[in-house]
Amino acid sequence: MLATLRRWFARTTPEFDPAWESILRQKYAHWSEFDDTELDRMRMLVARFIRDNDWEAAQGMDVTTEVQVVIAAQAAMLLLGLEIDEYFDVTSIIVHKSTVRLRGVRRGAAGTMSDGVQHLAGQATPKGPVVLSWAAVKRGASSPVRGENVVYHEFAHRLDMLDGITDGTPPLGSREASARWAEVCTPAFERVQAGDSVLRNYAATNIAEFFAVATEAFFNRPDVLAEHESDLYDELRRFYGQDPARRPTSRTV
Ligand SMILES: [Zn+2]
């Protein structure tokens, strides 16, 4: 009975509150770039994302409707052209006010270890919560021209993790598609490592970060990526099922 109820609940589409529309027009620059078909799907994805995730506040943060809607819309952007309507295995969204402070021993670049406090804009772990800094979320939502977007970044990691391996390759559906992906991404990753890329340096950390940073650039600076890394842009266009370089742009709100 419980399983039947759950299945029914998952099929129902929750209401998109009209009040969310004005929040998104004001706070999320990309919202005004969608056509009517895209808007219909985005509204459905946003409503589902808000309903289906547990929302937790950290550091005295207040998880308001605005916080939920602005995060949900950016997470929905990555799903817009995909055949899935949700991120599987995300247990909750934990929102911090400013940076996310993590304690403990961590592995750094080039085999280094540090045991200090780390300040992060966000974090995604397999089958766990996605942790986000609201300050970083707001910045990313309102100023795509800066290129960085913590929500796109962390949820790109979650798409990468869908097949159980965090290797910069999301599930692509066929052996041929995976081979083409590697053929394009490997040299593009090597260019970042050599300091010869339009992607920001953090993409050089490892191939998983490369995919997350490339996703940020794909949605935020599509014209730049299409011009300088056209093969990478085409791979991401095929995977995400979207062509952001063709959308009208509204760079800032
Ligand atoms: Zn990352």
PDB file of C-alpha atoms and ligand atoms in Angstrom:
ATOM      1  CA  MET A   1       0.000   0.000   0.000  1.00  0.00           C
ATOM      2  CA  LEU A   2       2.791   2.381   0.959  1.00  0.00           C
ATOM      3  CA  ALA A   3       4.693   1.583  -2.247  1.00  0.00           C
ATOM      4  CA  THR A   4       1.540   2.224  -4.299  1.00  0.00           C
ATOM      5  CA  LEU A   5       1.021   5.540  -2.550  1.00  0.00           C
ATOM      6  CA  ARG A   6       4.630   6.523  -3.174  1.00  0.00           C
ATOM      7  CA  ARG A   7       4.307   5.702  -6.879  1.00  0.00           C
ATOM      8  CA  TRP A   8       1.130   7.734  -7.137  1.00  0.00           C
ATOM      9  CA  PHE A   9       2.743  10.664  -5.307  1.00  0.00           C
ATOM     10  CA  ALA A  10       5.761  10.597  -7.624  1.00  0.00           C
ATOM     11  CA  ARG A  11       3.490  10.766 -10.669  1.00  0.00           C
ATOM     12  CA  THR A  12       1.506  13.750  -9.480  1.00  0.00           C
ATOM     13  CA  THR A  13       2.771  17.127 -10.582  1.00  0.00           C
ATOM     14  CA  PRO A  14       2.829  19.673  -7.793  1.00  0.00           C
ATOM     15  CA  GLU A  15       1.579  23.196  -8.440  1.00  0.00           C
ATOM     16  CA  PHE A  16       4.003  25.882  -9.546  1.00  0.00           C
ATOM     17  CA  ASP A  17       3.067  28.832  -7.338  1.00  0.00           C
ATOM     18  CA  PRO A  18       2.641  31.975  -9.527  1.00  0.00           C
ATOM     19  CA  ALA A  19       4.487  33.975  -6.849  1.00  0.00           C
ATOM     20  CA  TRP A  20       7.642  32.016  -7.726  1.00  0.00           C
ATOM     21  CA  GLU A  21       7.561  33.473 -11.234  1.00  0.00           C
ATOM     22  CA  SER A  22       8.272  37.028 -10.054  1.00  0.00           C
ATOM     23  CA  ILE A  23      11.029  35.802  -7.720  1.00  0.00           C
ATOM     24  CA  LEU A  24      12.715  34.044 -10.636  1.00  0.00           C
ATOM     25  CA  ARG A  25      12.326  36.996 -13.005  1.00  0.00           C
ATOM     26  CA  GLN A  26      14.090  39.171 -10.455  1.00  0.00           C
ATOM     27  CA  LYS A  27      16.702  36.815  -9.083  1.00  0.00           C
ATOM     28  CA  TYR A  28      17.574  34.334 -11.836  1.00  0.00           C
ATOM     29  CA  ALA A  29      18.951  35.948 -14.995  1.00  0.00           C
ATOM     30  CA  HIS A  30      18.432  32.915 -17.236  1.00  0.00           C
ATOM     31  CA  TRP A  31      14.700  32.712 -16.460  1.00  0.00           C
ATOM     32  CA  SER A  32      13.809  35.368 -19.060  1.00  0.00           C
ATOM     33  CA  GLU A  33      15.671  33.448 -21.788  1.00  0.00           C
ATOM     34  CA  PHE A  34      13.366  30.417 -21.892  1.00  0.00           C
ATOM     35  CA  ASP A  35      10.686  29.980 -24.558  1.00  0.00           C
ATOM     36  CA  ASP A  36       7.154  28.875 -23.597  1.00  0.00           C
ATOM     37  CA  THR A  37       7.840  25.141 -23.988  1.00  0.00           C
ATOM     38  CA  GLU A  38      10.972  25.412 -21.872  1.00  0.00           C
ATOM     39  CA  LEU A  39       9.130  27.469 -19.260  1.00  0.00           C
ATOM     40  CA  ASP A  40       6.434  24.791 -18.925  1.00  0.00           C
ATOM     41  CA  ARG A  41       9.035  22.113 -18.251  1.00  0.00           C
ATOM     42  CA  MET A  42      11.093  24.374 -15.966  1.00  0.00           C
ATOM     43  CA  ARG A  43       7.996  25.153 -13.857  1.00  0.00           C
ATOM     44  CA  MET A  44       7.278  21.433 -13.478  1.00  0.00           C
ATOM     45  CA  LEU A  45      10.903  20.649 -12.579  1.00  0.00           C
ATOM     46  CA  VAL A  46      11.096  23.497 -10.055  1.00  0.00           C
ATOM     47  CA  ALA A  47       7.868  22.442  -8.325  1.00  0.00           C
ATOM     48  CA  ARG A  48       9.028  18.813  -8.144  1.00  0.00           C
ATOM     49  CA  PHE A  49      12.492  19.733  -6.901  1.00  0.00           C
ATOM     50  CA  ILE A  50      11.055  21.836  -4.078  1.00  0.00           C
ATOM     51  CA  ARG A  51       8.574  19.120  -3.106  1.00  0.00           C
ATOM     52  CA  ASP A  52      10.882  16.120  -3.392  1.00  0.00           C
ATOM     53  CA  ASN A  53      13.900  17.356  -1.440  1.00  0.00           C
ATOM     54  CA  ASP A  54      14.363  17.882   2.268  1.00  0.00           C
ATOM     55  CA  TRP A  55      15.561  21.403   2.959  1.00  0.00           C
ATOM     56  CA  GLU A  56      17.892  22.068   5.850  1.00  0.00           C
ATOM     57  CA  ALA A  57      19.331  25.317   7.177  1.00  0.00           C
ATOM     58  CA  ALA A  58      22.817  25.700   8.630  1.00  0.00           C
ATOM     59  CA  GLN A  59      24.584  28.565  10.380  1.00  0.00           C
ATOM     60  CA  GLY A  60      21.406  30.394  11.333  1.00  0.00           C
ATOM     61  CA  MET A  61      20.280  30.437   7.707  1.00  0.00           C
ATOM     62  CA  ASP A  62      16.574  30.872   7.032  1.00  0.00           C
ATOM     63  CA  VAL A  63      15.430  28.648   4.149  1.00  0.00           C
ATOM     64  CA  THR A  64      12.770  30.920   2.686  1.00  0.00           C
ATOM     65  CA  THR A  65      10.650  30.372  -0.418  1.00  0.00           C
ATOM     66  CA  GLU A  66      13.090  32.565  -2.351  1.00  0.00           C
ATOM     67  CA  VAL A  67      16.017  30.351  -1.319  1.00  0.00           C
ATOM     68  CA  GLN A  68      14.183  27.193  -2.406  1.00  0.00           C
ATOM     69  CA  VAL A  69      12.946  28.620  -5.694  1.00  0.00           C
ATOM     70  CA  VAL A  70      16.280  30.127  -6.769  1.00  0.00           C
ATOM     71  CA  ILE A  71      18.172  26.912  -5.983  1.00  0.00           C
ATOM     72  CA  ALA A  72      15.501  24.688  -7.561  1.00  0.00           C
ATOM     73  CA  ALA A  73      15.442  26.671 -10.832  1.00  0.00           C
ATOM     74  CA  GLN A  74      19.200  26.418 -11.281  1.00  0.00           C
ATOM     75  CA  ALA A  75      19.196  22.695 -10.492  1.00  0.00           C
ATOM     76  CA  ALA A  76      16.293  22.309 -12.961  1.00  0.00           C
ATOM     77  CA  MET A  77      18.268  24.059 -15.708  1.00  0.00           C
ATOM     78  CA  LEU A  78      20.559  21.019 -16.045  1.00  0.00           C
ATOM     79  CA  LEU A  79      17.564  18.673 -16.365  1.00  0.00           C
ATOM     80  CA  LEU A  80      15.665  20.829 -18.866  1.00  0.00           C
ATOM     81  CA  GLY A  81      16.751  18.857 -21.950  1.00  0.00           C
ATOM     82  CA  LEU A  82      17.402  15.514 -20.233  1.00  0.00           C
ATOM     83  CA  GLU A  83      15.010  12.596 -20.109  1.00  0.00           C
ATOM     84  CA  ILE A  84      15.038  12.506 -16.304  1.00  0.00           C
ATOM     85  CA  ASP A  85      12.904  14.743 -14.108  1.00  0.00           C
ATOM     86  CA  GLU A  86      14.888  14.455 -10.894  1.00  0.00           C
ATOM     87  CA  TYR A  87      18.266  13.916  -9.281  1.00  0.00           C
ATOM     88  CA  PHE A  88      18.240  10.476  -7.783  1.00  0.00           C
ATOM     89  CA  ASP A  89      19.707   9.809  -4.330  1.00  0.00           C
ATOM     90  CA  VAL A  90      19.919  13.439  -3.254  1.00  0.00           C
ATOM     91  CA  THR A  91      18.845  13.141   0.379  1.00  0.00           C
ATOM     92  CA  SER A  92      18.610  16.829   1.185  1.00  0.00           C
ATOM     93  CA  ILE A  93      19.704  20.340   0.285  1.00  0.00           C
ATOM     94  CA  ILE A  94      21.643  21.982   3.123  1.00  0.00           C
ATOM     95  CA  VAL A  95      21.913  25.753   2.787  1.00  0.00           C
ATOM     96  CA  HIS A  96      24.574  27.797   4.564  1.00  0.00           C
ATOM     97  CA  LYS A  97      24.423  31.558   4.800  1.00  0.00           C
ATOM     98  CA  SER A  98      27.917  32.313   3.532  1.00  0.00           C
ATOM     99  CA  THR A  99      30.726  29.863   2.850  1.00  0.00           C
ATOM    100  CA  VAL A 100      30.482  26.210   3.820  1.00  0.00           C
ATOM    101  CA  ARG A 101      33.128  25.522   6.490  1.00  0.00           C
ATOM    102  CA  LEU A 102      34.443  21.982   6.586  1.00  0.00           C
ATOM    103  CA  ARG A 103      36.819  20.627   9.210  1.00  0.00           C
ATOM    104  CA  GLY A 104      39.003  17.554   8.985  1.00  0.00           C
ATOM    105  CA  VAL A 105      41.819  16.064   6.989  1.00  0.00           C
ATOM    106  CA  ARG A 106      41.352  16.551   3.262  1.00  0.00           C
ATOM    107  CA  ARG A 107      43.277  15.508   0.217  1.00  0.00           C
ATOM    108  CA  GLY A 108      44.433  18.496  -1.801  1.00  0.00           C
ATOM    109  CA  ALA A 109      45.991  18.937  -5.214  1.00  0.00           C
ATOM    110  CA  ALA A 110      49.144  16.991  -6.129  1.00  0.00           C
ATOM    111  CA  GLY A 111      48.947  14.591  -3.193  1.00  0.00           C
ATOM    112  CA  THR A 112      48.966  17.251  -0.478  1.00  0.00           C
ATOM    113  CA  MET A 113      46.894  16.821   2.682  1.00  0.00           C
ATOM    114  CA  SER A 114      45.509  19.575   4.861  1.00  0.00           C
ATOM    115  CA  ASP A 115      43.786  19.411   8.230  1.00  0.00           C
ATOM    116  CA  GLY A 116      42.617  23.022   8.446  1.00  0.00           C
ATOM    117  CA  VAL A 117      39.169  24.472   7.954  1.00  0.00           C
ATOM    118  CA  GLN A 118      38.088  24.633   4.325  1.00  0.00           C
ATOM    119  CA  HIS A 119      35.794  27.335   2.998  1.00  0.00           C
ATOM    120  CA  LEU A 120      33.694  26.122   0.097  1.00  0.00           C
ATOM    121  CA  ALA A 121      30.854  27.497  -2.013  1.00  0.00           C
ATOM    122  CA  GLY A 122      29.261  24.055  -2.097  1.00  0.00           C
ATOM    123  CA  GLN A 123      29.758  20.324  -1.955  1.00  0.00           C
ATOM    124  CA  ALA A 124      28.157  17.251  -3.512  1.00  0.00           C
ATOM    125  CA  THR A 125      28.729  13.728  -2.294  1.00  0.00           C
ATOM    126  CA  PRO A 126      27.355  10.492  -3.765  1.00  0.00           C
ATOM    127  CA  LYS A 127      23.982   9.435  -2.283  1.00  0.00           C
ATOM    128  CA  GLY A 128      24.026  12.279   0.227  1.00  0.00           C
ATOM    129  CA  PRO A 129      23.057  15.912   0.647  1.00  0.00           C
ATOM    130  CA  VAL A 130      24.089  18.752  -1.615  1.00  0.00           C
ATOM    131  CA  VAL A 131      25.538  21.568   0.472  1.00  0.00           C
ATOM    132  CA  LEU A 132      25.354  25.138  -0.847  1.00  0.00           C
ATOM    133  CA  SER A 133      26.361  28.627   0.220  1.00  0.00           C
ATOM    134  CA  TRP A 134      23.402  30.956  -0.277  1.00  0.00           C
ATOM    135  CA  ALA A 135      25.751  33.896  -0.897  1.00  0.00           C
ATOM    136  CA  ALA A 136      27.370  31.976  -3.776  1.00  0.00           C
ATOM    137  CA  VAL A 137      24.003  30.736  -5.079  1.00  0.00           C
ATOM    138  CA  LYS A 138      22.651  34.298  -5.248  1.00  0.00           C
ATOM    139  CA  ARG A 139      25.762  35.597  -7.012  1.00  0.00           C
ATOM    140  CA  GLY A 140      25.628  32.820  -9.601  1.00  0.00           C
ATOM    141  CA  ALA A 141      21.913  33.285 -10.252  1.00  0.00           C
ATOM    142  CA  SER A 142      22.067  37.023 -10.828  1.00  0.00           C
ATOM    143  CA  SER A 143      25.383  37.375 -12.680  1.00  0.00           C
ATOM    144  CA  PRO A 144      25.946  34.587 -15.210  1.00  0.00           C
ATOM    145  CA  VAL A 145      28.517  36.739 -16.980  1.00  0.00           C
ATOM    146  CA  ARG A 146      30.922  36.024 -14.089  1.00  0.00           C
ATOM    147  CA  GLY A 147      30.921  32.444 -15.358  1.00  0.00           C
ATOM    148  CA  GLU A 148      30.688  30.712 -11.989  1.00  0.00           C
ATOM    149  CA  ASN A 149      27.589  28.974 -10.704  1.00  0.00           C
ATOM    150  CA  VAL A 150      27.773  26.760  -7.630  1.00  0.00           C
ATOM    151  CA  VAL A 151      24.387  25.099  -8.265  1.00  0.00           C
ATOM    152  CA  TYR A 152      25.269  24.096 -11.844  1.00  0.00           C
ATOM    153  CA  HIS A 153      28.639  22.918 -10.526  1.00  0.00           C
ATOM    154  CA  GLU A 154      27.385  20.700  -7.695  1.00  0.00           C
ATOM    155  CA  PHE A 155      24.480  19.256  -9.667  1.00  0.00           C
ATOM    156  CA  ALA A 156      26.788  18.494 -12.608  1.00  0.00           C
ATOM    157  CA  HIS A 157      28.708  16.380 -10.078  1.00  0.00           C
ATOM    158  CA  ARG A 158      25.428  14.655  -9.170  1.00  0.00           C
ATOM    159  CA  LEU A 159      24.764  13.840 -12.835  1.00  0.00           C
ATOM    160  CA  ASP A 160      28.337  12.522 -13.108  1.00  0.00           C
ATOM    161  CA  MET A 161      27.665  10.343 -10.034  1.00  0.00           C
ATOM    162  CA  LEU A 162      24.480   8.773 -11.475  1.00  0.00           C
ATOM    163  CA  ASP A 163      26.397   5.772 -12.844  1.00  0.00           C
ATOM    164  CA  GLY A 164      28.165   5.255  -9.507  1.00  0.00           C
ATOM    165  CA  ILE A 165      31.539   6.587 -10.640  1.00  0.00           C
ATOM    166  CA  THR A 166      32.680  10.189 -10.311  1.00  0.00           C
ATOM    167  CA  ASP A 167      34.876  10.381 -13.382  1.00  0.00           C
ATOM    168  CA  GLY A 168      33.691  13.429 -15.294  1.00  0.00           C
ATOM    169  CA  THR A 169      31.510  11.271 -17.552  1.00  0.00           C
ATOM    170  CA  PRO A 170      27.760  11.240 -16.906  1.00  0.00           C
ATOM    171  CA  PRO A 171      25.712   8.296 -18.226  1.00  0.00           C
ATOM    172  CA  LEU A 172      25.790   8.686 -22.019  1.00  0.00           C
ATOM    173  CA  GLY A 173      23.760   5.697 -23.143  1.00  0.00           C
ATOM    174  CA  SER A 174      26.137   3.984 -25.533  1.00  0.00           C
ATOM    175  CA  ARG A 175      29.703   2.837 -25.945  1.00  0.00           C
ATOM    176  CA  GLU A 176      30.108   5.046 -29.035  1.00  0.00           C
ATOM    177  CA  ALA A 177      28.919   8.118 -27.160  1.00  0.00           C
ATOM    178  CA  SER A 178      31.350   7.388 -24.293  1.00  0.00           C
ATOM    179  CA  ALA A 179      34.234   6.972 -26.748  1.00  0.00           C
ATOM    180  CA  ARG A 180      33.419  10.280 -28.459  1.00  0.00           C
ATOM    181  CA  TRP A 181      33.095  11.993 -25.076  1.00  0.00           C
ATOM    182  CA  ALA A 182      36.577  10.800 -24.053  1.00  0.00           C
ATOM    183  CA  GLU A 183      37.992  11.792 -27.432  1.00  0.00           C
ATOM    184  CA  VAL A 184      36.773  15.362 -26.957  1.00  0.00           C
ATOM    185  CA  CYS A 185      37.164  15.824 -23.192  1.00  0.00           C
ATOM    186  CA  THR A 186      40.654  14.373 -22.767  1.00  0.00           C
ATOM    187  CA  PRO A 187      42.451  16.938 -24.958  1.00  0.00           C
ATOM    188  CA  ALA A 188      40.231  19.752 -23.605  1.00  0.00           C
ATOM    189  CA  PHE A 189      41.217  18.718 -20.053  1.00  0.00           C
ATOM    190  CA  GLU A 190      44.884  18.648 -21.079  1.00  0.00           C
ATOM    191  CA  ARG A 191      44.555  22.197 -22.441  1.00  0.00           C
ATOM    192  CA  VAL A 192      43.205  23.372 -19.056  1.00  0.00           C
ATOM    193  CA  GLN A 193      46.097  21.652 -17.298  1.00  0.00           C
ATOM    194  CA  ALA A 194      48.518  23.410 -19.661  1.00  0.00           C
ATOM    195  CA  GLY A 195      46.872  26.776 -18.860  1.00  0.00           C
ATOM    196  CA  ASP A 196      45.567  27.103 -22.423  1.00  0.00           C
ATOM    197  CA  SER A 197      41.783  27.169 -22.004  1.00  0.00           C
ATOM    198  CA  VAL A 198      38.840  29.514 -21.499  1.00  0.00           C
ATOM    199  CA  LEU A 199      37.753  27.325 -18.562  1.00  0.00           C
ATOM    200  CA  ARG A 200      38.805  28.591 -15.157  1.00  0.00           C
ATOM    201  CA  ASN A 201      41.823  26.945 -13.557  1.00  0.00           C
ATOM    202  CA  TYR A 202      39.805  24.905 -11.069  1.00  0.00           C
ATOM    203  CA  ALA A 203      38.856  22.645 -14.009  1.00  0.00           C
ATOM    204  CA  ALA A 204      42.464  21.392 -13.986  1.00  0.00           C
ATOM    205  CA  THR A 205      41.994  19.819 -10.503  1.00  0.00           C
ATOM    206  CA  ASN A 206      40.781  16.508 -11.961  1.00  0.00           C
ATOM    207  CA  ILE A 207      38.462  15.259 -14.709  1.00  0.00           C
ATOM    208  CA  ALA A 208      35.373  15.391 -12.434  1.00  0.00           C
ATOM    209  CA  GLU A 209      35.993  19.077 -11.679  1.00  0.00           C
ATOM    210  CA  PHE A 210      36.627  19.607 -15.379  1.00  0.00           C
ATOM    211  CA  PHE A 211      33.090  18.415 -16.197  1.00  0.00           C
ATOM    212  CA  ALA A 212      31.533  20.538 -13.416  1.00  0.00           C
ATOM    213  CA  VAL A 213      33.406  23.704 -14.469  1.00  0.00           C
ATOM    214  CA  ALA A 214      32.721  23.029 -18.171  1.00  0.00           C
ATOM    215  CA  THR A 215      29.006  22.777 -17.300  1.00  0.00           C
ATOM    216  CA  GLU A 216      29.150  26.204 -15.631  1.00  0.00           C
ATOM    217  CA  ALA A 217      30.773  27.688 -18.752  1.00  0.00           C
ATOM    218  CA  PHE A 218      28.320  25.893 -21.067  1.00  0.00           C
ATOM    219  CA  PHE A 219      25.319  27.592 -19.451  1.00  0.00           C
ATOM    220  CA  ASN A 220      26.883  30.890 -18.415  1.00  0.00           C
ATOM    221  CA  ARG A 221      29.288  31.746 -21.218  1.00  0.00           C
ATOM    222  CA  PRO A 222      28.026  29.549 -24.068  1.00  0.00           C
ATOM    223  CA  ASP A 223      29.198  31.922 -26.793  1.00  0.00           C
ATOM    224  CA  VAL A 224      32.763  31.943 -25.411  1.00  0.00           C
ATOM    225  CA  LEU A 225      32.835  28.149 -24.994  1.00  0.00           C
ATOM    226  CA  ALA A 226      31.364  27.565 -28.473  1.00  0.00           C
ATOM    227  CA  GLU A 227      33.986  29.843 -29.984  1.00  0.00           C
ATOM    228  CA  HIS A 228      37.075  28.536 -28.178  1.00  0.00           C
ATOM    229  CA  GLU A 229      36.151  24.924 -27.380  1.00  0.00           C
ATOM    230  CA  SER A 230      33.651  24.088 -30.104  1.00  0.00           C
ATOM    231  CA  ASP A 231      34.017  20.290 -29.826  1.00  0.00           C
ATOM    232  CA  LEU A 232      33.507  20.427 -26.067  1.00  0.00           C
ATOM    233  CA  TYR A 233      30.523  22.743 -26.540  1.00  0.00           C
ATOM    234  CA  ASP A 234      28.987  20.287 -29.036  1.00  0.00           C
ATOM    235  CA  GLU A 235      29.489  17.336 -26.657  1.00  0.00           C
ATOM    236  CA  LEU A 236      27.813  19.226 -23.823  1.00  0.00           C
ATOM    237  CA  ARG A 237      25.022  20.360 -26.179  1.00  0.00           C
ATOM    238  CA  ARG A 238      24.374  16.737 -27.140  1.00  0.00           C
ATOM    239  CA  PHE A 239      24.430  15.556 -23.529  1.00  0.00           C
ATOM    240  CA  TYR A 240      22.315  18.321 -22.001  1.00  0.00           C
ATOM    241  CA  GLY A 241      19.943  18.452 -25.010  1.00  0.00           C
ATOM    242  CA  GLN A 242      20.150  22.240 -24.998  1.00  0.00           C
ATOM    243  CA  ASP A 243      21.856  24.879 -27.110  1.00  0.00           C
ATOM    244  CA  PRO A 244      22.315  27.840 -24.746  1.00  0.00           C
ATOM    245  CA  ALA A 245      24.397  29.804 -27.291  1.00  0.00           C
ATOM    246  CA  ARG A 246      21.236  30.152 -29.400  1.00  0.00           C
ATOM    247  CA  ARG A 247      19.143  31.594 -26.581  1.00  0.00           C
ATOM    248  CA  PRO A 248      18.580  35.320 -26.306  1.00  0.00           C
ATOM    249  CA  THR A 249      20.743  36.525 -23.475  1.00  0.00           C
ATOM    250  CA  SER A 250      19.919  38.749 -20.545  1.00  0.00           C
ATOM    251  CA  ARG A 251      23.337  38.877 -18.984  1.00  0.00           C
ATOM    252  CA  THR A 252      22.473  40.408 -15.639  1.00  0.00           C
ATOM    253  CA  VAL A 253      19.351  41.154 -13.621  1.00  0.00           C
TER     254      VAL A 253
HETATM  255 ZN    ZN B   1      33.517  20.383  -7.745  1.00  0.00          ZN
END
